[in-house]
Amino acid sequence: MRIPDPEAFDRLNLSDGVAFGLCLRGGFRFRIDYREHCVSAGQLFVVLPRHLFTPISGSEESDVRILTVPLDKIHRSSLIPDFDLLRRTEARPCLTPDGEQLKRITAVWELLAPYESGGGRAAQIREALTSALLLIITSLVEEQPPQGGEGPVTRQEQLTQDFFTLLLEHHERQHGVAFYADRLCISAKYLSAVVKSVTGYAPHTWINEAVVMQAKRKIRTTDRSIQQIAESLHFATSTSFVRFFRQHTGSTPLDYRKNGVPRAVILPDRNGR
């Protein structure tokens, strides 16, 4: 199975950019926040900034490519007429291009591969190819007809979405269910019942997931010390942070930074796969 390595997922998770995934072969299942999605060969998916992305499973022959584009680059781009169109994908993040669209997308994606790093001309080429790819994908998003009934429709679904909005904003500082319940003006017991009813998992599980994802990003994509990362995530001590990280990943932070151990998923696949 060819899927992005853990570092690619770490860069994607809770990032300040927009991530695009392209499935060339097989199939790939994942979560964005608490919603599960699946793509198969020839499909794209989009992950908007500051969302929890959790890979679940892929077939043996899966080939999935990831491209993350910083948000400031998209905002500066004169090629993107209406960035808000990407918001349509929050409920339907999977896109199905037709044969010709897929050929164009794949061709540009392949051209990008030799220029993934480096400065000078390589950086200029990378910038131009990324802009071309963004324009093609944005055109595909524009063609998707809006659908009525998307988004939360019940009180419980709305509360759950509000919880996730708060979680993505405050997870680095606030690790307790009571904080989120208080912000939503409900009891912690009621919030726990609602979130578990809608998502299948209790709020503290999602809080732990968000903290682990952020920790992994900082460990693998920054040169901060473990002590500094622990402080940025508001753990009382680096020892408590190491204990938490090991409990949820099976690895110490230093081992994860050094070896890139296989990614542990806190949330099990509901179907047991």
mmCIF file of C-alpha atoms in Angstrom:
data_model
loop_
_atom_site.group_PDB
_atom_site.id
_atom_site.type_symbol
_atom_site.label_atom_id
_atom_site.label_comp_id
_atom_site.label_asym_id
_atom_site.label_seq_id
_atom_site.Cartn_x
_atom_site.Cartn_y
_atom_site.Cartn_z
ATOM 1 C CA MET A 1 0.000 0.000 0.000
ATOM 2 C CA ARG A 2 1.466 3.337 -0.992
ATOM 3 C CA ILE A 3 0.096 6.069 1.248
ATOM 4 C CA PRO A 4 1.830 9.161 2.626
ATOM 5 C CA ASP A 5 4.256 8.499 5.482
ATOM 6 C CA PRO A 6 3.381 9.628 9.034
ATOM 7 C CA GLU A 7 5.187 12.936 8.555
ATOM 8 C CA ALA A 8 2.928 13.805 5.624
ATOM 9 C CA PHE A 9 -0.128 13.159 7.781
ATOM 10 C CA ASP A 10 1.405 15.220 10.596
ATOM 11 C CA ARG A 11 1.823 18.193 8.262
ATOM 12 C CA LEU A 12 -1.750 17.804 7.055
ATOM 13 C CA ASN A 13 -3.421 17.467 10.465
ATOM 14 C CA LEU A 14 -4.683 20.712 12.010
ATOM 15 C CA SER A 15 -2.550 22.601 9.499
ATOM 16 C CA ASP A 16 -2.992 26.228 8.496
ATOM 17 C CA GLY A 17 -3.253 25.241 4.859
ATOM 18 C CA VAL A 18 -5.587 23.391 2.528
ATOM 19 C CA ALA A 19 -4.690 19.765 1.835
ATOM 20 C CA PHE A 20 -5.568 17.900 -1.329
ATOM 21 C CA GLY A 21 -5.446 14.132 -1.610
ATOM 22 C CA LEU A 22 -5.469 12.140 -4.845
ATOM 23 C CA CYS A 23 -6.246 8.414 -4.863
ATOM 24 C CA LEU A 24 -4.646 6.807 -7.899
ATOM 25 C CA ARG A 25 -5.258 3.150 -7.009
ATOM 26 C CA GLY A 26 -7.243 1.122 -4.513
ATOM 27 C CA GLY A 27 -9.258 2.798 -1.787
ATOM 28 C CA PHE A 28 -8.646 4.914 1.296
ATOM 29 C CA ARG A 29 -10.871 5.551 4.330
ATOM 30 C CA PHE A 30 -10.409 8.506 6.675
ATOM 31 C CA ARG A 31 -12.106 10.897 9.070
ATOM 32 C CA ILE A 32 -12.325 14.670 8.934
ATOM 33 C CA ASP A 33 -13.267 15.627 12.476
ATOM 34 C CA TYR A 34 -15.890 12.993 13.352
ATOM 35 C CA ARG A 35 -17.233 12.266 9.868
ATOM 36 C CA GLU A 36 -15.964 9.218 7.977
ATOM 37 C CA HIS A 37 -15.271 9.322 4.238
ATOM 38 C CA CYS A 38 -13.869 7.013 1.603
ATOM 39 C CA VAL A 39 -12.199 7.636 -1.736
ATOM 40 C CA SER A 40 -11.427 5.160 -4.471
ATOM 41 C CA ALA A 41 -9.217 5.280 -7.550
ATOM 42 C CA GLY A 42 -9.742 8.476 -9.525
ATOM 43 C CA GLN A 43 -11.165 10.517 -6.654
ATOM 44 C CA LEU A 44 -9.877 13.577 -4.800
ATOM 45 C CA PHE A 45 -10.480 14.799 -1.285
ATOM 46 C CA VAL A 46 -10.002 18.217 0.306
ATOM 47 C CA VAL A 47 -9.169 18.968 3.947
ATOM 48 C CA LEU A 48 -9.731 22.574 4.981
ATOM 49 C CA PRO A 49 -7.519 24.349 7.540
ATOM 50 C CA ARG A 50 -7.512 23.387 11.214
ATOM 51 C CA HIS A 51 -9.420 20.115 10.974
ATOM 52 C CA LEU A 52 -8.663 16.738 12.511
ATOM 53 C CA PHE A 53 -7.644 14.318 9.783
ATOM 54 C CA THR A 54 -7.472 10.646 10.802
ATOM 55 C CA PRO A 55 -6.498 7.948 8.284
ATOM 56 C CA ILE A 56 -8.383 4.707 8.977
ATOM 57 C CA SER A 57 -7.501 2.101 6.386
ATOM 58 C CA GLY A 58 -6.404 1.469 2.818
ATOM 59 C CA SER A 59 -6.306 -1.524 0.541
ATOM 60 C CA GLU A 60 -3.008 -3.243 -0.202
ATOM 61 C CA GLU A 61 -2.786 -1.662 -3.644
ATOM 62 C CA SER A 62 -3.704 1.851 -2.486
ATOM 63 C CA ASP A 63 -1.723 4.757 -3.907
ATOM 64 C CA VAL A 64 -2.658 8.095 -2.275
ATOM 65 C CA ARG A 65 -0.816 11.383 -2.867
ATOM 66 C CA ILE A 66 -1.040 14.404 -0.558
ATOM 67 C CA LEU A 67 -0.396 18.068 -1.367
ATOM 68 C CA THR A 68 -0.678 20.748 1.345
ATOM 69 C CA VAL A 69 -0.863 24.381 0.252
ATOM 70 C CA PRO A 70 -0.350 27.166 2.852
ATOM 71 C CA LEU A 71 -3.411 29.320 3.332
ATOM 72 C CA ASP A 72 -1.520 32.573 2.768
ATOM 73 C CA LYS A 73 -0.478 31.327 -0.658
ATOM 74 C CA ILE A 74 -4.111 30.675 -1.572
ATOM 75 C CA HIS A 75 -5.186 34.062 -0.288
ATOM 76 C CA ARG A 76 -2.487 35.757 -2.375
ATOM 77 C CA SER A 77 -3.306 33.827 -5.510
ATOM 78 C CA SER A 78 -5.098 35.791 -8.204
ATOM 79 C CA LEU A 79 -6.009 32.461 -9.787
ATOM 80 C CA ILE A 80 -8.555 31.570 -7.107
ATOM 81 C CA PRO A 81 -11.721 33.596 -7.798
ATOM 82 C CA ASP A 82 -13.706 32.462 -4.779
ATOM 83 C CA PHE A 83 -11.956 30.561 -2.008
ATOM 84 C CA ASP A 84 -15.282 30.188 -0.178
ATOM 85 C CA LEU A 85 -16.246 27.573 -2.754
ATOM 86 C CA LEU A 86 -13.966 25.185 -0.899
ATOM 87 C CA ARG A 87 -16.348 25.397 2.036
ATOM 88 C CA ARG A 88 -18.780 23.272 0.076
ATOM 89 C CA THR A 89 -16.467 20.360 0.683
ATOM 90 C CA GLU A 90 -16.831 20.406 4.478
ATOM 91 C CA ALA A 91 -19.881 18.186 4.142
ATOM 92 C CA ARG A 92 -18.762 16.549 0.860
ATOM 93 C CA PRO A 93 -14.960 16.588 0.774
ATOM 94 C CA CYS A 94 -14.661 13.868 -1.867
ATOM 95 C CA LEU A 95 -14.655 14.929 -5.512
ATOM 96 C CA THR A 96 -14.961 12.801 -8.632
ATOM 97 C CA PRO A 97 -13.351 14.363 -11.729
ATOM 98 C CA ASP A 98 -14.249 13.068 -15.147
ATOM 99 C CA GLY A 99 -11.655 11.252 -17.246
ATOM 100 C CA GLU A 100 -10.136 14.339 -18.848
ATOM 101 C CA GLN A 101 -10.062 16.298 -15.593
ATOM 102 C CA LEU A 102 -8.328 13.397 -13.847
ATOM 103 C CA LYS A 103 -5.704 13.191 -16.596
ATOM 104 C CA ARG A 104 -4.918 16.889 -16.241
ATOM 105 C CA ILE A 105 -4.771 16.739 -12.441
ATOM 106 C CA THR A 106 -2.559 13.648 -12.457
ATOM 107 C CA ALA A 107 -0.242 15.120 -15.083
ATOM 108 C CA VAL A 108 0.364 18.326 -13.092
ATOM 109 C CA TRP A 109 0.741 16.349 -9.852
ATOM 110 C CA GLU A 110 3.426 14.191 -11.457
ATOM 111 C CA LEU A 111 5.241 17.259 -12.788
ATOM 112 C CA LEU A 112 5.382 18.618 -9.225
ATOM 113 C CA ALA A 113 7.195 15.577 -7.833
ATOM 114 C CA PRO A 114 10.772 16.565 -8.859
ATOM 115 C CA TYR A 115 10.323 20.074 -7.421
ATOM 116 C CA GLU A 116 9.005 19.268 -3.932
ATOM 117 C CA SER A 117 12.006 20.972 -2.359
ATOM 118 C CA GLY A 118 14.744 23.421 -3.238
ATOM 119 C CA GLY A 119 14.996 27.115 -3.946
ATOM 120 C CA GLY A 120 15.715 29.239 -6.998
ATOM 121 C CA ARG A 121 14.179 27.954 -10.205
ATOM 122 C CA ALA A 122 12.843 24.849 -8.451
ATOM 123 C CA ALA A 123 10.809 27.028 -6.096
ATOM 124 C CA GLN A 124 9.492 29.112 -8.997
ATOM 125 C CA ILE A 125 8.472 25.996 -10.915
ATOM 126 C CA ARG A 126 6.844 24.551 -7.801
ATOM 127 C CA GLU A 127 4.883 27.780 -7.299
ATOM 128 C CA ALA A 128 3.651 27.829 -10.901
ATOM 129 C CA LEU A 129 2.652 24.148 -10.943
ATOM 130 C CA THR A 130 0.894 24.425 -7.582
ATOM 131 C CA SER A 131 -1.090 27.416 -8.849
ATOM 132 C CA ALA A 132 -2.082 25.449 -11.955
ATOM 133 C CA LEU A 133 -3.206 22.506 -9.846
ATOM 134 C CA LEU A 134 -5.185 24.797 -7.537
ATOM 135 C CA LEU A 135 -6.963 26.346 -10.507
ATOM 136 C CA ILE A 136 -7.907 22.942 -11.944
ATOM 137 C CA ILE A 137 -9.217 21.661 -8.598
ATOM 138 C CA THR A 138 -11.071 24.900 -7.891
ATOM 139 C CA SER A 139 -12.780 24.607 -11.269
ATOM 140 C CA LEU A 140 -13.839 21.108 -10.276
ATOM 141 C CA VAL A 141 -15.253 22.400 -6.967
ATOM 142 C CA GLU A 142 -17.154 25.131 -8.829
ATOM 143 C CA GLU A 143 -18.864 22.483 -10.927
ATOM 144 C CA GLN A 144 -20.203 20.643 -7.878
ATOM 145 C CA PRO A 145 -23.868 21.657 -7.426
ATOM 146 C CA PRO A 146 -24.791 22.881 -3.935
ATOM 147 C CA GLN A 147 -26.961 20.441 -2.046
ATOM 148 C CA GLY A 148 -29.662 21.365 0.407
ATOM 149 C CA GLY A 149 -29.746 19.767 3.806
ATOM 150 C CA GLU A 150 -26.003 19.722 4.329
ATOM 151 C CA GLY A 151 -24.632 20.367 7.782
ATOM 152 C CA PRO A 152 -26.177 19.868 11.214
ATOM 153 C CA VAL A 153 -29.966 19.567 11.221
ATOM 154 C CA THR A 154 -30.714 18.531 14.805
ATOM 155 C CA ARG A 155 -29.956 20.185 18.114
ATOM 156 C CA GLN A 156 -27.549 17.367 19.008
ATOM 157 C CA GLU A 157 -25.715 17.644 15.696
ATOM 158 C CA GLN A 158 -25.430 21.408 16.095
ATOM 159 C CA LEU A 159 -24.018 21.054 19.613
ATOM 160 C CA THR A 160 -21.534 18.470 18.365
ATOM 161 C CA GLN A 161 -20.381 20.744 15.551
ATOM 162 C CA ASP A 162 -20.081 23.630 18.010
ATOM 163 C CA PHE A 163 -17.999 21.395 20.272
ATOM 164 C CA PHE A 164 -15.620 20.626 17.393
ATOM 165 C CA THR A 165 -15.356 24.291 16.499
ATOM 166 C CA LEU A 166 -14.305 25.060 20.068
ATOM 167 C CA LEU A 167 -12.034 22.021 20.203
ATOM 168 C CA LEU A 168 -10.066 23.043 17.129
ATOM 169 C CA GLU A 169 -9.611 26.513 18.619
ATOM 170 C CA HIS A 170 -8.760 25.613 22.211
ATOM 171 C CA HIS A 171 -7.338 22.060 22.295
ATOM 172 C CA GLU A 172 -3.772 23.218 22.948
ATOM 173 C CA ARG A 173 -4.781 24.929 26.189
ATOM 174 C CA GLN A 174 -7.956 23.184 27.334
ATOM 175 C CA HIS A 175 -7.951 19.411 27.861
ATOM 176 C CA GLY A 176 -11.057 19.030 30.021
ATOM 177 C CA VAL A 177 -14.647 18.386 28.960
ATOM 178 C CA ALA A 178 -15.955 20.902 31.519
ATOM 179 C CA PHE A 179 -14.395 23.848 29.661
ATOM 180 C CA TYR A 180 -16.216 23.026 26.411
ATOM 181 C CA ALA A 181 -19.488 22.313 28.190
ATOM 182 C CA ASP A 182 -19.265 25.652 29.987
ATOM 183 C CA ARG A 183 -18.656 27.511 26.728
ATOM 184 C CA LEU A 184 -21.727 25.815 25.273
ATOM 185 C CA CYS A 185 -23.788 26.604 28.390
ATOM 186 C CA ILE A 186 -24.611 22.953 29.072
ATOM 187 C CA SER A 187 -23.448 20.410 31.616
ATOM 188 C CA ALA A 188 -20.414 18.208 30.999
ATOM 189 C CA LYS A 189 -22.635 15.151 31.426
ATOM 190 C CA TYR A 190 -25.038 16.341 28.746
ATOM 191 C CA LEU A 191 -22.224 17.269 26.357
ATOM 192 C CA SER A 192 -20.694 13.821 26.809
ATOM 193 C CA ALA A 193 -24.025 12.138 26.063
ATOM 194 C CA VAL A 194 -24.671 14.282 22.976
ATOM 195 C CA VAL A 195 -21.206 13.921 21.411
ATOM 196 C CA LYS A 196 -21.131 10.183 22.029
ATOM 197 C CA SER A 197 -24.607 9.803 20.528
ATOM 198 C CA VAL A 198 -23.658 11.686 17.357
ATOM 199 C CA THR A 199 -20.070 10.500 16.839
ATOM 200 C CA GLY A 200 -19.835 7.214 18.719
ATOM 201 C CA TYR A 201 -17.067 8.549 20.973
ATOM 202 C CA ALA A 202 -17.005 10.632 24.151
ATOM 203 C CA PRO A 203 -15.661 14.215 24.115
ATOM 204 C CA HIS A 204 -12.535 13.348 26.113
ATOM 205 C CA THR A 205 -11.559 10.875 23.359
ATOM 206 C CA TRP A 206 -11.775 13.619 20.732
ATOM 207 C CA ILE A 207 -9.830 16.011 22.980
ATOM 208 C CA ASN A 208 -7.058 13.425 23.362
ATOM 209 C CA GLU A 209 -7.077 12.841 19.600
ATOM 210 C CA ALA A 210 -6.645 16.551 18.905
ATOM 211 C CA VAL A 211 -3.830 16.908 21.441
ATOM 212 C CA VAL A 212 -1.985 13.865 20.067
ATOM 213 C CA MET A 213 -2.332 15.116 16.490
ATOM 214 C CA GLN A 214 -0.979 18.536 17.450
ATOM 215 C CA ALA A 215 1.865 16.948 19.404
ATOM 216 C CA LYS A 216 2.828 14.826 16.406
ATOM 217 C CA ARG A 217 2.851 17.847 14.127
ATOM 218 C CA LYS A 218 5.134 19.754 16.482
ATOM 219 C CA ILE A 219 7.436 16.797 17.101
ATOM 220 C CA ARG A 220 7.929 15.940 13.439
ATOM 221 C CA THR A 221 7.698 19.353 11.766
ATOM 222 C CA THR A 222 9.501 21.654 14.231
ATOM 223 C CA ASP A 223 12.833 21.625 16.040
ATOM 224 C CA ARG A 224 11.305 22.497 19.412
ATOM 225 C CA SER A 225 12.479 20.501 22.413
ATOM 226 C CA ILE A 226 10.096 18.054 24.064
ATOM 227 C CA GLN A 227 9.973 20.404 27.055
ATOM 228 C CA GLN A 228 8.932 23.302 24.809
ATOM 229 C CA ILE A 229 6.274 21.196 23.096
ATOM 230 C CA ALA A 230 4.918 20.059 26.449
ATOM 231 C CA GLU A 231 4.680 23.680 27.572
ATOM 232 C CA SER A 232 2.998 24.778 24.334
ATOM 233 C CA LEU A 233 0.354 22.092 24.879
ATOM 234 C CA HIS A 234 -0.080 23.161 28.502
ATOM 235 C CA PHE A 235 1.054 19.990 30.224
ATOM 236 C CA ALA A 236 2.151 20.544 33.807
ATOM 237 C CA THR A 237 5.489 18.817 33.211
ATOM 238 C CA SER A 238 7.366 17.244 30.334
ATOM 239 C CA THR A 239 7.075 13.924 32.199
ATOM 240 C CA SER A 240 3.261 14.081 32.126
ATOM 241 C CA PHE A 241 3.385 14.911 28.418
ATOM 242 C CA VAL A 242 5.699 11.971 27.663
ATOM 243 C CA ARG A 243 3.424 9.663 29.660
ATOM 244 C CA PHE A 244 0.345 10.928 27.762
ATOM 245 C CA PHE A 245 2.023 10.601 24.367
ATOM 246 C CA ARG A 246 3.261 7.084 25.060
ATOM 247 C CA GLN A 247 -0.154 6.008 26.321
ATOM 248 C CA HIS A 248 -1.834 7.061 23.077
ATOM 249 C CA THR A 249 0.825 6.200 20.513
ATOM 250 C CA GLY A 250 2.947 3.443 22.047
ATOM 251 C CA SER A 251 6.060 5.570 21.532
ATOM 252 C CA THR A 252 7.934 8.271 23.376
ATOM 253 C CA PRO A 253 8.078 11.696 21.703
ATOM 254 C CA LEU A 254 11.819 11.330 21.069
ATOM 255 C CA ASP A 255 11.380 7.909 19.464
ATOM 256 C CA TYR A 256 8.601 9.292 17.291
ATOM 257 C CA ARG A 257 10.810 12.177 16.168
ATOM 258 C CA LYS A 258 13.742 9.868 15.460
ATOM 259 C CA ASN A 259 12.065 6.842 13.937
ATOM 260 C CA GLY A 260 8.696 8.018 12.645
ATOM 261 C CA VAL A 261 7.010 4.989 14.176
ATOM 262 C CA PRO A 262 3.735 3.818 12.604
ATOM 263 C CA ARG A 263 0.886 6.138 13.379
ATOM 264 C CA ALA A 264 -1.371 4.983 16.219
ATOM 265 C CA VAL A 265 -5.032 5.870 15.758
ATOM 266 C CA ILE A 266 -6.806 6.649 19.026
ATOM 267 C CA LEU A 267 -10.227 6.106 17.524
ATOM 268 C CA PRO A 268 -10.908 2.562 16.288
ATOM 269 C CA ASP A 269 -12.636 1.874 13.025
ATOM 270 C CA ARG A 270 -16.326 1.496 13.855
ATOM 271 C CA ASN A 271 -16.531 -1.453 11.473
ATOM 272 C CA GLY A 272 -13.672 -3.257 13.180
ATOM 273 C CA ARG A 273 -11.326 -3.008 10.200
#
